[in-house]
Amino acid sequence: MSTTTISIPSIKDVPQGRLGVWVLIAGELIIFGGLIACYILYRLRYPEWGEQAAHTSTPLGALNTIVLLTSSFTVVMSHTASIKKQLNKIVLWMSATIGLGLMFLVVKSIEYTNEISHGFTLTSPSLVAKGESVGANFWSFYYLATGLHALHVIVGMLILFIVMMGARKGKNLHRVELGGMYWHMVDIIWIFLFPLLYLAK
Amino acid sequence: MKIFPDNISTYGQEIDDLFYLILIFVSIAFLISIIALLIPLFRKREKAAYFTGDKWVHLKWVALPLTLLAISDFIILAKEHGTWARIEEQIPQADVHIGIIGRQWNWVFVYPGQDNELNTSDDIVVDEQNSELHVPVNKNIVIDIRAKDVLHTVTIPVLRFKQMAIPGRTIMKWFQATKPGKYEIQCSEICGLLHSRMRNFLAVEDENDYKKFLSELYQQNKQLENSLVSSK
Amino acid sequence: MNHTKQNFWTKYVFATDHKVIGKQYIITGLIMALVGGYLSYVFRMQLAYPGQSIPLYGDMGPQQYNAFITLHGMIMFFWFAMPILLAGFGNLFIPLMIGTDDMAFPTVNMISFWIFFVSTIVLMVSFFLPGGAAAGGWTMYPPLSITAHQPTFWGSFFTGQTFLLLAVALEFVSMLMGGINFLTTTINKRAPGMTAFRLPIYVWFANLAGIIFMFSVGPLIAGAFMMLLDINMGTGFYDPYRGGDPILFQHLFWFFGHPEVYVLLLPSLGVTAEIISTFSRKPIFAYKTIIYMALIASVLSVIVWAHHQFISGIDPRMATFFSVGTILISIPFAAIILSYLATLWGGSIRLKMPMIWTIAGIGSFLIGGLTGLFLGSDTFDIYAHDTYFVIAHFHYVLIPVVIFGTFAAIYYWYPKYFGRMLNEKIGKIHFWLTFLSFHAFAFPLFFSGLQGEHRRIADYSSFDSLMTLPIQHIRIISTIATIILISSQLLLIINVFWSYRKGKVAGRNPWEANTLEWQTDSPPQHGNFEVYPEVYRGAYEYSLPDRTEDFYPQNEK
């Protein structure tokens, strides 16, 4: 068992992490792709299914869209900083991104509170009682899709936080880009969810 | 031993024929390939021939059987599409319109009432273990297939008839039986604990017997209604 | 890379070495295969002798019967075939075949095995839950899978179906992480000179399988989430009376379920390619055509799923499209098989154990593949759907692919990873017992299926037409053959342990093969190669006319 350090010759030099994250993103997008396919099938089967989208708050959704788009910008800035190896700026832009993620979650929970207080919950018993069980299913779907997305936001924030703690000491700067890629994916999923759940009535 | 059970439906023979057609193609393909697989094993060679198969001279030996396969695929598809369209895509004019509902764990039969129309208030529902679905022979029977609780599949092998019953949907299928008799109706989609006890019968009868059955059914139903009214 | 000293835990348990992880996957998979085999023994006995007490089990009720067929399917697919053919062999072979030291992300690799291991435990625990294991069929069609569970006093969470869904979800996560590793490793860590068209076919096919898996499993993961919510939170995603749709799950399931067969088929065909070329001493016939055909088949595989639903209420006009797709998919696979046959043609064939298994595998798979034409035709499927014809068909596909493929690979690569050859004599007895009993078990089922025997029935005594004599005889023959099939695997276990101590020492390259894994020590050291190889030619340069030796290793100048 040798303990020598040798560099292993290989054919290509794409940064390994970037490749891995790309594949990961592809896998994640397909999970949400499946959800969107379900959305389409539900709407095709029950025309009244989508009408419930009128009860989601478009202004708050739009606000969240802007928040996430801004966070995409800040995460790009932190990447730029990481190329220039400006550690302070990385920390600055990263914490801005995490802050925006937090803001997204706050707005989202305000929305959830509003909706739950109007009786739109995961199972919406009040809608079922009114005989609008199809609408109740829309809300189940809404909570599933946005909940799964919010989970990704939280995971993304955790990843960015870990990356930031490393980058603060100048370690693993290439991870800034990887975290950013993941964060962009979280944004893109929202860009799909927003029109489907808020605008398409 | 016969390959298939007896066929008593008008379209069953077409399905059997399709089987034999595919069987011919498949057997030829199998024989050729298995011979090509076994011959080299019995031919001893000191040194193997060297060819990579990238040139047409060699590649044609793969391309040729592939073309034959594609042609037989095409013939199968052409044959089967016509049959499929006749059986599944068009529902002929109904002589008798009845309903079958799958529930855990027997088949429920719905006969139209005296207005002779299904899905009206005077429908007669027979929900019993081992009950028989009575249909007249040589008539177009159109069936509305529903399910009450979970998925079931109406299977009547002698008719070559099979359709899944799905809660929340009504699926319309048809058949025409050509031979009187009593046959099994099976459920072939797993539907819980007593799936293997889910069996009813199809009773194919000639016109007169069927009419007699219907009038008895109406009679019984009336008695039942009367008894219900009087008990109130 | 720094390969530091290891203690017992980091070397054998929480190992990051791809070879150890590969073996862990394979051992877990083989143990689960025994569990799945035991289940099949129990329910086959119930079918042959309904109502009688079963040796080594006891009395069987319909609930256990349903649970056992469900879990037999699940285990054989996701806890035997997937971990062995894809994760196990992929881990063992990919880094060695492309000439590198390890996977791209060794830690991720280790985590993905342990997630898989946890999924195995979750699955096994589900047998012992108060309500029994999941009993809705391996396809888990709702509403049955949602309503059939009997909640225990802990609520609906501690039921077989929830545990099954959790186990499957964990398994998918593990395999997805594995897939990320495979792709990254193959794209990034190939030895210098190892161009795309010099890769061994196994590497191509394992990666294609990984890609198909990733592209098809996502919707089912979403669907499994929805089912979990339906069971545990009372939503109605699949409840037709609350705005849901049971057919939706069927689409999500088969969008994954059909490509899944190719996820298993491709690695096994990859193993076949390696072995058939080595033991015919000939280049693989039409290497590039094989790759292109596999690509075409992969693309087609995700658009044929609804042929599992011909009679389940999809629009009959839609069925035609899927029927055409399904029958067309026979063409690329036929091209691959024909290329293998052409590889044999004119070869100097060495009939060693790996080759015997491979040839038996191709021959038997032909039956499975060709009977697919019957079922792919939507019209005949009206009759054959859900009968034993289907069961016979997919056992003829999966047993040659999964079991014969695995055995071929075990006999071929065992010397590489344990340094000693497996015994050929025990091997031959093991082969003939397995091969004959497999055919005796599966082939008669075609006939009982054509007689109209439908599947997933615990006890046929309700059906007079199915209790007639030839069918009942078939059940008994099939059951006896199953018992022989399972018990003859003992020979393999004996062979593996006996040869580990007493087998002939293998040396580096016992089969005189070309691929890179044979150009290092057996077993390979940690880090795989003393000198990292450079590649000068394709993987299948056998019997070159102007060379005295009939093989030409990829890294030889």
Coordinates of N, CA, C and O in Angstrom, one line a residue, chain C residues 69-156:
Chain C
I69 N -45.9 -11.6 -3.2 CA -45.7 -11.3 -4.6 C -45.2 -9.9 -4.8 O -44.4 -9.6 -5.6
T70 N -45.8 -9.0 -4.0 CA -45.4 -7.6 -4.1 C -43.9 -7.4 -3.8 O -43.2 -6.8 -4.6
L71 N -43.5 -8.0 -2.7 CA -42.1 -7.8 -2.2 C -41.1 -8.6 -3.1 O -40.0 -8.2 -3.3
H72 N -41.6 -9.7 -3.6 CA -40.7 -10.5 -4.5 C -40.3 -9.6 -5.7 O -39.2 -9.5 -6.1
G73 N -41.4 -9.0 -6.3 CA -41.1 -8.1 -7.5 C -40.2 -7.0 -7.1 O -39.2 -6.7 -7.8
M74 N -40.5 -6.3 -6.0 CA -39.7 -5.1 -5.6 C -38.3 -5.5 -5.3 O -37.4 -4.8 -5.7
I75 N -38.1 -6.6 -4.5 CA -36.8 -7.0 -4.1 C -35.9 -7.4 -5.3 O -34.8 -6.9 -5.5
M76 N -36.5 -8.2 -6.2 CA -35.7 -8.6 -7.4 C -35.3 -7.5 -8.3 O -34.2 -7.4 -8.8
F77 N -36.2 -6.5 -8.4 CA -35.9 -5.3 -9.2 C -34.9 -4.4 -8.5 O -33.8 -4.1 -9.0
F78 N -35.3 -4.0 -7.3 CA -34.6 -2.8 -6.8 C -33.5 -3.2 -5.7 O -32.7 -2.4 -5.4
W79 N -33.6 -4.4 -5.2 CA -32.6 -4.8 -4.2 C -31.7 -5.9 -4.6 O -30.8 -6.3 -3.9
F80 N -32.0 -6.4 -5.8 CA -31.1 -7.5 -6.4 C -30.5 -7.0 -7.7 O -29.3 -6.8 -7.8
A81 N -31.3 -6.8 -8.7 CA -30.8 -6.4 -10.0 C -30.1 -5.1 -10.0 O -29.0 -5.0 -10.5
M82 N -30.8 -4.0 -9.5 CA -30.2 -2.7 -9.6 C -28.8 -2.6 -8.8 O -27.8 -2.2 -9.4
P83 N -28.8 -3.0 -7.6 CA -27.5 -2.9 -6.9 C -26.4 -3.8 -7.5 O -25.2 -3.4 -7.4
I84 N -26.7 -4.9 -8.1 CA -25.7 -5.8 -8.6 C -25.2 -5.3 -10.0 O -24.1 -4.9 -10.2
L85 N -26.2 -5.2 -10.9 CA -25.8 -5.0 -12.3 C -25.3 -3.5 -12.5 O -24.4 -3.3 -13.3
L86 N -26.0 -2.6 -11.8 CA -25.6 -1.2 -12.1 C -24.6 -0.7 -11.0 O -23.5 -0.5 -11.4
A87 N -25.1 -0.7 -9.8 CA -24.2 -0.1 -8.8 C -23.0 -1.0 -8.5 O -21.8 -0.5 -8.5
G88 N -23.2 -2.3 -8.3 CA -22.1 -3.2 -8.0 C -21.1 -3.3 -9.1 O -19.9 -2.9 -8.9
F89 N -21.5 -3.8 -10.2 CA -20.5 -4.0 -11.3 C -20.0 -2.6 -11.8 O -18.8 -2.5 -12.1
G90 N -20.9 -1.6 -11.8 CA -20.4 -0.3 -12.2 C -19.3 0.2 -11.3 O -18.2 0.7 -11.8
N91 N -19.4 0.0 -10.0 CA -18.4 0.4 -9.1 C -17.1 -0.4 -9.3 O -16.0 0.1 -9.3
L92 N -17.3 -1.7 -9.5 CA -16.1 -2.5 -9.6 C -15.4 -2.3 -10.9 O -14.1 -2.2 -11.0
F93 N -16.1 -2.1 -12.0 CA -15.4 -2.1 -13.3 C -15.1 -0.7 -13.9 O -14.1 -0.6 -14.5
I94 N -16.0 0.3 -13.7 CA -15.8 1.5 -14.4 C -14.4 2.1 -14.2 O -13.6 2.4 -15.1
P95 N -14.0 2.3 -12.9 CA -12.7 3.0 -12.7 C -11.6 2.1 -13.3 O -10.6 2.7 -13.9
L96 N -11.6 0.8 -13.1 CA -10.6 0.0 -13.6 C -10.6 0.0 -15.2 O -9.5 0.0 -15.8
M97 N -11.8 -0.1 -15.7 CA -11.8 -0.2 -17.2 C -11.3 1.1 -17.9 O -10.9 1.1 -19.0
I98 N -11.6 2.2 -17.2 CA -11.1 3.5 -17.9 C -9.7 3.8 -17.4 O -9.2 4.9 -17.8
G99 N -9.2 3.1 -16.5 CA -7.8 3.2 -16.1 C -7.5 4.4 -15.1 O -6.7 5.2 -15.3
T100 N -8.3 4.4 -14.0 CA -8.1 5.4 -13.0 C -8.1 4.8 -11.6 O -8.3 3.6 -11.5
D101 N -7.9 5.6 -10.6 CA -7.8 5.0 -9.3 C -9.1 4.8 -8.6 O -9.2 3.9 -7.8
D102 N -10.1 5.6 -8.8 CA -11.3 5.5 -8.0 C -12.4 6.3 -8.7 O -12.2 6.9 -9.8
M103 N -13.6 6.3 -8.1 CA -14.7 7.2 -8.6 C -14.3 8.6 -8.4 O -13.4 9.0 -7.7
A104 N -15.1 9.5 -9.1 CA -14.8 10.9 -9.0 C -15.1 11.4 -7.6 O -14.4 12.3 -7.1
F105 N -16.2 10.9 -7.0 CA -16.5 11.4 -5.7 C -16.6 10.2 -4.7 O -17.7 9.7 -4.5
P106 N -15.4 9.7 -4.2 CA -15.4 8.5 -3.4 C -16.3 8.6 -2.2 O -17.0 7.7 -1.8
T107 N -16.4 9.8 -1.5 CA -17.2 9.9 -0.3 C -18.7 9.8 -0.7 O -19.5 9.1 0.0
V108 N -19.1 10.5 -1.8 CA -20.5 10.4 -2.2 C -20.8 8.9 -2.5 O -21.9 8.4 -2.2
N109 N -19.8 8.2 -3.1 CA -20.0 6.8 -3.4 C -20.3 6.0 -2.1 O -21.2 5.2 -2.1
M110 N -19.5 6.3 -1.1 CA -19.7 5.6 0.2 C -21.1 5.9 0.8 O -21.8 5.0 1.2
I111 N -21.4 7.2 0.8 CA -22.7 7.6 1.3 C -23.8 6.9 0.5 O -24.8 6.4 1.1
S112 N -23.7 6.8 -0.8 CA -24.8 6.2 -1.6 C -24.9 4.7 -1.2 O -26.0 4.2 -1.2
F113 N -23.8 4.0 -1.0 CA -24.0 2.7 -0.5 C -24.7 2.6 0.8 O -25.7 1.8 1.0
W114 N -24.4 3.5 1.7 CA -25.0 3.3 3.1 C -26.5 3.8 3.0 O -27.3 3.2 3.8
I115 N -26.8 4.7 2.1 CA -28.2 5.0 2.0 C -28.9 3.8 1.4 O -30.0 3.4 1.9
F116 N -28.3 3.1 0.5 CA -28.9 1.9 -0.1 C -29.1 0.9 1.1 O -30.1 0.2 1.2
F117 N -28.1 0.8 1.9 CA -28.1 -0.2 3.0 C -29.3 0.1 3.9 O -30.0 -0.8 4.3
V118 N -29.4 1.4 4.3 CA -30.6 1.8 5.1 C -31.9 1.4 4.4 O -32.8 0.9 5.1
S119 N -32.0 1.6 3.1 CA -33.2 1.3 2.4 C -33.5 -0.2 2.5 O -34.6 -0.6 2.7
T120 N -32.4 -1.0 2.5 CA -32.6 -2.5 2.6 C -33.2 -2.8 4.0 O -34.1 -3.6 4.1
I121 N -32.7 -2.1 5.0 CA -33.2 -2.4 6.4 C -34.6 -1.9 6.5 O -35.5 -2.7 7.0
V122 N -35.0 -0.7 6.0 CA -36.3 -0.2 6.0 C -37.3 -1.3 5.4 O -38.3 -1.6 5.9
L123 N -36.8 -1.8 4.2 CA -37.6 -2.8 3.5 C -37.8 -4.0 4.4 O -39.0 -4.5 4.5
M124 N -36.8 -4.5 5.0 CA -36.9 -5.8 5.7 C -37.7 -5.6 7.0 O -38.5 -6.5 7.4
V125 N -37.6 -4.4 7.6 CA -38.4 -4.1 8.8 C -39.9 -4.2 8.4 O -40.7 -4.6 9.2
S126 N -40.3 -3.8 7.2 CA -41.7 -3.7 6.8 C -42.3 -5.1 6.8 O -43.5 -5.2 7.0
F127 N -41.6 -6.1 6.7 CA -42.1 -7.5 6.9 C -42.7 -7.7 8.3 O -43.6 -8.5 8.5
F128 N -42.1 -7.0 9.3 CA -42.4 -7.3 10.6 C -43.4 -6.3 11.3 O -43.6 -6.3 12.5
L129 N -43.9 -5.4 10.5 CA -44.8 -4.4 11.0 C -46.1 -5.1 11.3 O -46.4 -6.1 10.7
P130 N -46.8 -4.6 12.3 CA -48.1 -5.3 12.8 C -49.0 -5.5 11.6 O -49.7 -6.6 11.6
G131 N -49.2 -4.6 10.7 CA -50.1 -4.8 9.6 C -49.6 -5.6 8.4 O -50.3 -5.9 7.5
G132 N -48.4 -6.1 8.5 CA -47.8 -6.8 7.5 C -47.2 -5.9 6.4 O -47.4 -4.7 6.4
A133 N -46.4 -6.5 5.5 CA -45.8 -5.7 4.4 C -46.8 -5.3 3.4 O -47.9 -5.7 3.4
A134 N -46.3 -4.4 2.5 CA -47.2 -3.8 1.5 C -47.7 -5.0 0.6 O -47.0 -5.9 0.3
A135 N -49.0 -4.8 0.3 CA -49.6 -5.9 -0.4 C -50.4 -5.5 -1.6 O -51.4 -6.0 -2.0
G136 N -50.0 -4.4 -2.2 CA -50.8 -3.8 -3.4 C -50.2 -4.2 -4.7 O -50.5 -3.5 -5.7
G137 N -49.4 -5.2 -4.8 CA -48.7 -5.5 -6.1 C -47.5 -4.6 -6.2 O -47.4 -3.5 -5.6
W138 N -46.5 -5.1 -6.9 CA -45.2 -4.4 -7.0 C -45.4 -3.1 -7.8 O -44.6 -2.1 -7.6
T139 N -46.5 -3.0 -8.6 CA -46.7 -1.8 -9.3 C -47.4 -0.7 -8.4 O -47.5 0.4 -8.8
M140 N -47.8 -1.1 -7.2 CA -48.3 -0.2 -6.2 C -49.5 0.7 -6.7 O -49.6 1.8 -6.3
Y141 N -50.3 0.1 -7.6 CA -51.4 1.0 -8.2 C -52.3 1.5 -7.1 O -52.8 0.7 -6.3
P142 N -52.6 2.8 -7.0 CA -53.6 3.3 -6.2 C -55.0 3.0 -6.8 O -55.0 2.8 -8.0
P143 N -56.1 3.0 -6.2 CA -56.3 3.3 -4.8 C -55.9 2.1 -3.8 O -55.8 2.4 -2.6
L144 N -55.7 0.9 -4.4 CA -55.5 -0.2 -3.5 C -54.3 0.0 -2.5 O -54.4 -0.2 -1.3
S145 N -53.2 0.5 -3.1 CA -52.0 0.7 -2.3 C -52.2 1.7 -1.2 O -51.5 1.7 -0.2
I146 N -53.2 2.6 -1.4 CA -53.4 3.7 -0.4 C -54.4 3.2 0.6 O -54.3 3.5 1.8
T147 N -55.4 2.5 0.2 CA -56.5 2.1 1.1 C -56.3 0.8 1.8 O -56.9 0.4 2.8
A148 N -55.4 -0.1 1.2 CA -55.3 -1.5 1.7 C -54.7 -1.6 3.0 O -54.9 -2.6 3.7
H149 N -53.9 -0.6 3.4 CA -53.1 -0.8 4.6 C -54.1 -0.7 5.8 O -55.1 0.0 5.8
Q150 N -53.7 -1.4 6.8 CA -54.5 -1.3 8.1 C -53.7 -0.5 9.1 O -52.7 -1.0 9.5
P151 N -54.1 0.7 9.4 CA -53.3 1.5 10.2 C -53.1 0.8 11.6 O -54.1 0.2 12.1
T152 N -51.9 0.9 12.1 CA -51.7 0.3 13.4 C -52.0 1.4 14.5 O -52.4 2.5 14.1
F153 N -51.7 1.1 15.7 CA -52.0 2.2 16.7 C -51.1 3.3 16.6 O -51.3 4.3 17.2
W154 N -50.0 3.2 15.8 CA -49.1 4.3 15.6 C -49.6 5.2 14.4 O -48.9 6.1 14.0
G155 N -50.7 4.8 13.8 CA -51.1 5.5 12.7 C -50.7 4.9 11.4 O -50.1 3.8 11.4
S156 N -51.0 5.7 10.3 CA -50.7 5.1 9.0 C -49.2 5.1 8.6 O -48.9 4.4 7.6

